[in-house]
């Protein structure tokens, strides 16, 4: 407790009703949660298994659990539940399988699995229109996040014909998931929330299990997550939530910062505690952040972040000719700053609004031989073609893997449609069998006609033969035979619009085979196909671009990915209209969320902040003049140090601040120079 400031101590000790901690950037919110968990166990005598803390990422959950263990030292924390929302939901589903109507061994569909199922259900009416598939998938996810079940969707659709089509699909989609004994990602919250709503006796049981609930990043919750919180908390109000409405940047995936207002309405005795002392940044950086965010509307009174770390250096604002010049200049300044201050490359981060902005910075870093780490890059194991082959291998090792079965049963196409799979799934659920085992039962013929049964059994019999071949002989040879047997390369060529793209995808398949071969050759332990598949599956879990594993590298990441992180020196690039704020967000009236995104970027910086913008950028091969971001206009002028192409510019000489300087810069460049 001695390490906490007065408001942090107040938040930890408050137990008389629900508590909302409005934690500004860098104000020690994780410390409050972990200290409160330790306080509940040590001082209040609440058993660890009656406490649950939820957040949004596995990384945050791991860090929180580790900190609590360090605080408790040798004391027992066994049973303490620290997890993501979705892991909590999964645990509830596992323990309520019978009530929810699932059998053991249910599968969880990821976004690609869900899209594949929707594609099958839509194929008859829409073909392979990816836009329609994505639109329908988004709408179903919206309904689930709003706790709207399939039977309720038509009423919500109103007179909108597209929404009515989506509602009809939603009903088919959910019925198919149930037949496959599967749930999707959204179901992990929806099903427990609706179960608690519809069955009070089940809710009562879980309220007795979880007697104190703590929630991190509360501003990122959606309707279904808030409902789950409200249900578990009940009338006791044994709840502490920590969040920051100024860092709510995930509306595009369903987050509702308005949940802070709902909390106040649903819990009239709610106490609100503000954490405004920042332990991360200099005073000048915080002054700029405060000036920016005050232009947003707020549910509660504005927070004013302050720091005892000194005022700090001016915020540099650099205007460049174009995006290539921007990348070169930023990397040049970064290298110069590093060697002058004897820092590490990992002290630097380059933050941008969209992933497409990273390409030129990557090139400049490679040319200067600067190590970098691209956060949020695509994992090798997330490519569809790699997931396909891995699913086949999982089936050879374990034919009862229903998720793998469903992924590849029609990849490539075998004329086994959704109706056949639905009836097979219903039969398997009724008999409590895997899809693979159910396919061999004589009783299946009473549910499917002979032609459909033959198609399914042709596939499952082939799996048996391939599995035997893999177990008896060289597993690598068996994998190569499998890829040839299914004629995967020809299927990629036929299903891809771009032949070069198909070649790249097939190259990934052979890269996977090469990976397996190296494991087989280099490890005495990994000899069977089962050993190899388990080894690769573990690598898949670890290959999540965990920023902790980056080493001494410059970090490149989007502003969304940077939330929750901090760096001594930050370069916030592309500070122009149509980029930050993004053009689409401006058109849709989401300017406040864009401002919060800029606020997140500024508050990642601990000691120095450099902002860059371009006079021109290429758009569809044409040079387009860019305007300075309105957010730069909102920063305190006296704290900015403006620079042009290698020269300082006196702020008093600029009319309308940076806009005039950009106009001068364009004049220097001329109409023909890029």
XYZ file of C-alpha atoms in Angstrom, residues 12-273:
262
model
C -7.977 -0.705 -3.625
C -9.690 -0.334 -0.253
C -13.183 0.511 -1.476
C -15.448 -2.509 -0.929
C -18.765 -0.861 -0.097
C -20.426 -1.258 -3.490
C -19.243 -1.053 -7.108
C -16.245 1.083 -8.041
C -15.329 2.663 -11.382
C -11.675 3.664 -11.630
C -11.181 6.214 -14.412
C -7.524 5.544 -15.062
C -5.750 7.959 -17.362
C -2.942 6.757 -19.608
C 0.095 5.608 -17.621
C -1.612 6.092 -14.258
C -1.002 2.584 -12.905
C -4.334 0.878 -13.513
C -2.872 -2.642 -13.623
C -1.217 -1.964 -10.274
C -4.613 -1.064 -8.802
C -6.212 -4.295 -10.028
C -3.402 -6.574 -8.878
C -3.085 -4.826 -5.496
C -6.828 -5.091 -5.002
C -6.799 -8.839 -5.711
C -4.035 -9.273 -3.132
C -5.966 -7.046 -0.688
C -9.148 -9.128 -1.121
C -7.226 -12.335 -0.387
C -4.902 -11.137 2.398
C -6.955 -8.514 4.221
C -10.553 -9.445 3.447
C -10.247 -13.219 3.638
C -11.908 -13.937 0.298
C -10.763 -17.286 -1.077
C -8.876 -16.953 -4.389
C -11.304 -19.265 -6.225
C -14.121 -16.790 -5.466
C -12.303 -13.931 -7.259
C -12.298 -13.381 -11.017
C -10.421 -10.734 -13.007
C -11.076 -10.314 -16.724
C -9.331 -8.398 -19.469
C -9.065 -8.550 -23.269
C -5.765 -10.229 -24.146
C -3.958 -13.336 -22.966
C -0.814 -11.261 -22.557
C -2.549 -8.847 -20.157
C -4.062 -11.755 -18.215
C -0.665 -13.469 -17.871
C 0.976 -10.262 -16.677
C -1.794 -9.650 -14.148
C -1.599 -13.172 -12.741
C 2.185 -12.962 -12.477
C 2.015 -9.659 -10.595
C -0.524 -11.055 -8.134
C 1.669 -14.102 -7.501
C 4.620 -11.791 -6.765
C 2.517 -9.741 -4.326
C 1.248 -12.796 -2.468
C 4.718 -14.355 -2.474
C 4.437 -17.774 -0.840
C 0.738 -17.476 -0.048
C -1.689 -19.678 -1.908
C -3.461 -18.149 -4.925
C -4.710 -21.470 -6.293
C -8.073 -21.156 -7.993
C -7.745 -17.429 -8.749
C -9.436 -16.779 -12.097
C -7.522 -14.283 -14.232
C -8.449 -14.554 -17.893
C -9.886 -12.894 -20.961
C -13.637 -12.429 -21.282
C -13.756 -15.217 -23.853
C -11.820 -17.652 -21.670
C -14.248 -16.957 -18.827
C -17.138 -17.611 -21.211
C -15.502 -20.816 -22.411
C -15.130 -22.050 -18.828
C -18.818 -21.386 -18.175
C -19.837 -23.253 -21.347
C -17.640 -26.225 -20.448
C -19.293 -26.502 -17.048
C -22.813 -26.024 -18.413
C -22.559 -28.298 -21.470
C -25.652 -30.343 -20.673
C -27.777 -27.291 -19.937
C -26.683 -25.668 -23.202
C -27.261 -28.877 -25.204
C -23.681 -29.603 -26.262
C -21.705 -32.826 -26.006
C -18.112 -33.016 -24.728
C -15.376 -32.156 -27.202
C -17.240 -29.265 -28.833
C -15.292 -27.212 -31.364
C -14.638 -23.478 -31.447
C -14.828 -21.871 -34.887
C -12.464 -19.000 -35.563
C -13.312 -16.206 -38.006
C -12.105 -18.200 -41.020
C -14.070 -21.299 -40.000
C -17.207 -19.157 -39.589
C -16.667 -17.493 -42.967
C -16.278 -20.916 -44.609
C -19.570 -22.102 -43.123
C -21.379 -18.921 -44.182
C -19.885 -19.318 -47.647
C -21.357 -22.820 -47.904
C -24.765 -21.648 -46.692
C -24.777 -18.735 -49.167
C -23.288 -20.534 -52.161
C -26.628 -21.388 -53.751
C -27.918 -17.793 -53.747
C -24.739 -15.667 -53.935
C -21.965 -17.930 -55.232
C -18.557 -17.056 -53.789
C -19.140 -13.308 -53.372
C -16.613 -12.437 -50.648
C -18.231 -9.053 -50.021
C -21.602 -10.611 -49.218
C -19.982 -13.245 -46.996
C -18.095 -10.584 -45.016
C -21.200 -8.388 -44.723
C -23.320 -11.261 -43.408
C -20.610 -12.397 -40.996
C -20.310 -8.862 -39.587
C -24.078 -8.569 -39.121
C -24.373 -11.907 -37.330
C -21.506 -10.846 -35.061
C -23.299 -7.545 -34.328
C -26.467 -9.395 -33.352
C -24.547 -11.736 -31.083
C -22.702 -8.847 -29.441
C -26.085 -7.233 -28.773
C -27.449 -10.507 -27.273
C -29.936 -10.915 -30.118
C -30.736 -14.575 -30.812
C -31.697 -15.916 -34.293
C -35.424 -15.959 -33.502
C -35.218 -12.285 -32.456
C -33.227 -11.066 -35.471
C -36.184 -10.688 -37.922
C -37.850 -8.186 -35.581
C -34.595 -6.253 -35.257
C -34.226 -6.213 -39.067
C -37.357 -4.069 -39.459
C -38.132 -3.312 -43.118
C -34.551 -3.745 -44.337
C -34.483 -6.541 -46.940
C -30.730 -7.112 -46.552
C -31.071 -7.479 -42.801
C -33.957 -9.917 -43.268
C -31.714 -12.022 -45.514
C -29.033 -11.881 -42.832
C -31.583 -12.914 -40.181
C -32.591 -15.967 -42.231
C -28.932 -16.867 -42.664
C -28.296 -16.349 -38.930
C -30.899 -18.984 -38.104
C -29.378 -21.495 -40.555
C -25.865 -20.678 -39.395
C -26.650 -21.202 -35.721
C -28.526 -24.436 -36.469
C -25.522 -25.709 -38.436
C -23.131 -24.815 -35.592
C -25.293 -26.759 -33.148
C -25.371 -29.739 -35.489
C -21.571 -29.666 -35.683
C -21.360 -29.447 -31.872
C -19.533 -26.154 -32.360
C -19.604 -22.552 -31.190
C -18.035 -19.473 -32.714
C -16.011 -16.741 -31.014
C -19.028 -14.522 -30.281
C -20.917 -17.462 -28.745
C -18.348 -17.627 -25.952
C -19.975 -14.489 -24.496
C -23.484 -14.758 -25.953
C -24.299 -18.255 -24.674
C -23.304 -17.670 -21.011
C -24.998 -14.254 -20.994
C -28.280 -15.639 -22.349
C -28.032 -18.691 -20.095
C -27.795 -16.429 -17.039
C -30.676 -14.343 -18.319
C -32.966 -17.329 -18.963
C -32.045 -19.657 -16.068
C -31.810 -17.899 -12.674
C -30.726 -21.079 -10.859
C -27.626 -21.340 -13.060
C -26.875 -17.646 -12.512
C -27.229 -18.093 -8.752
C -24.666 -20.898 -8.848
C -22.142 -18.730 -10.717
C -22.753 -15.694 -8.509
C -21.785 -17.896 -5.553
C -18.674 -19.039 -7.430
C -17.553 -15.517 -8.348
C -18.002 -13.312 -5.292
C -15.805 -10.445 -6.474
C -15.284 -9.401 -10.072
C -12.615 -7.068 -11.446
C -12.605 -5.828 -15.046
C -9.683 -4.253 -16.906
C -10.042 -2.031 -20.024
C -13.740 -1.602 -19.227
C -14.181 1.020 -21.967
C -13.653 -1.741 -24.568
C -16.640 -3.860 -23.478
C -19.615 -4.460 -25.770
C -23.272 -5.093 -24.854
C -22.935 -8.828 -24.285
C -19.817 -8.409 -22.129
C -21.515 -5.734 -20.046
C -24.530 -7.998 -19.590
C -22.239 -10.801 -18.407
C -20.606 -8.418 -15.905
C -23.972 -7.199 -14.655
C -25.306 -10.745 -14.231
C -22.278 -12.042 -12.345
C -22.169 -8.999 -10.078
C -25.853 -9.146 -9.158
C -27.272 -7.173 -6.268
C -24.071 -7.490 -4.217
C -22.301 -4.980 -6.438
C -18.977 -6.620 -5.598
C -17.312 -5.098 -8.628
C -14.335 -2.951 -9.584
C -13.909 -1.861 -13.191
C -10.936 0.072 -14.499
C -11.054 1.980 -17.757
C -10.455 5.197 -19.635
C -13.106 6.661 -21.920
C -10.334 8.686 -23.600
C -8.728 5.430 -24.822
C -11.835 3.816 -26.279
C -10.655 3.057 -29.826
C -12.422 -0.183 -30.720
C -15.931 0.893 -31.755
C -15.299 -0.806 -35.117
C -15.317 -4.161 -33.335
C -18.277 -3.453 -31.072
C -16.809 -1.629 -28.064
C -19.248 0.755 -26.399
C -17.742 3.426 -24.122
C -21.366 4.287 -23.257
C -21.201 1.258 -20.956
C -19.606 3.621 -18.435
C -22.851 5.589 -18.358
C -24.877 2.356 -18.099
C -22.788 1.343 -15.109
C -23.759 4.554 -13.360
C -27.448 4.005 -14.186
C -27.567 0.333 -13.188
C -25.539 0.796 -9.993
C -26.762 4.054 -8.345
C -24.284 3.631 -5.480
C -21.326 3.517 -7.883
C -18.264 5.414 -6.696
C -16.008 7.001 -9.360
C -12.296 7.461 -8.621
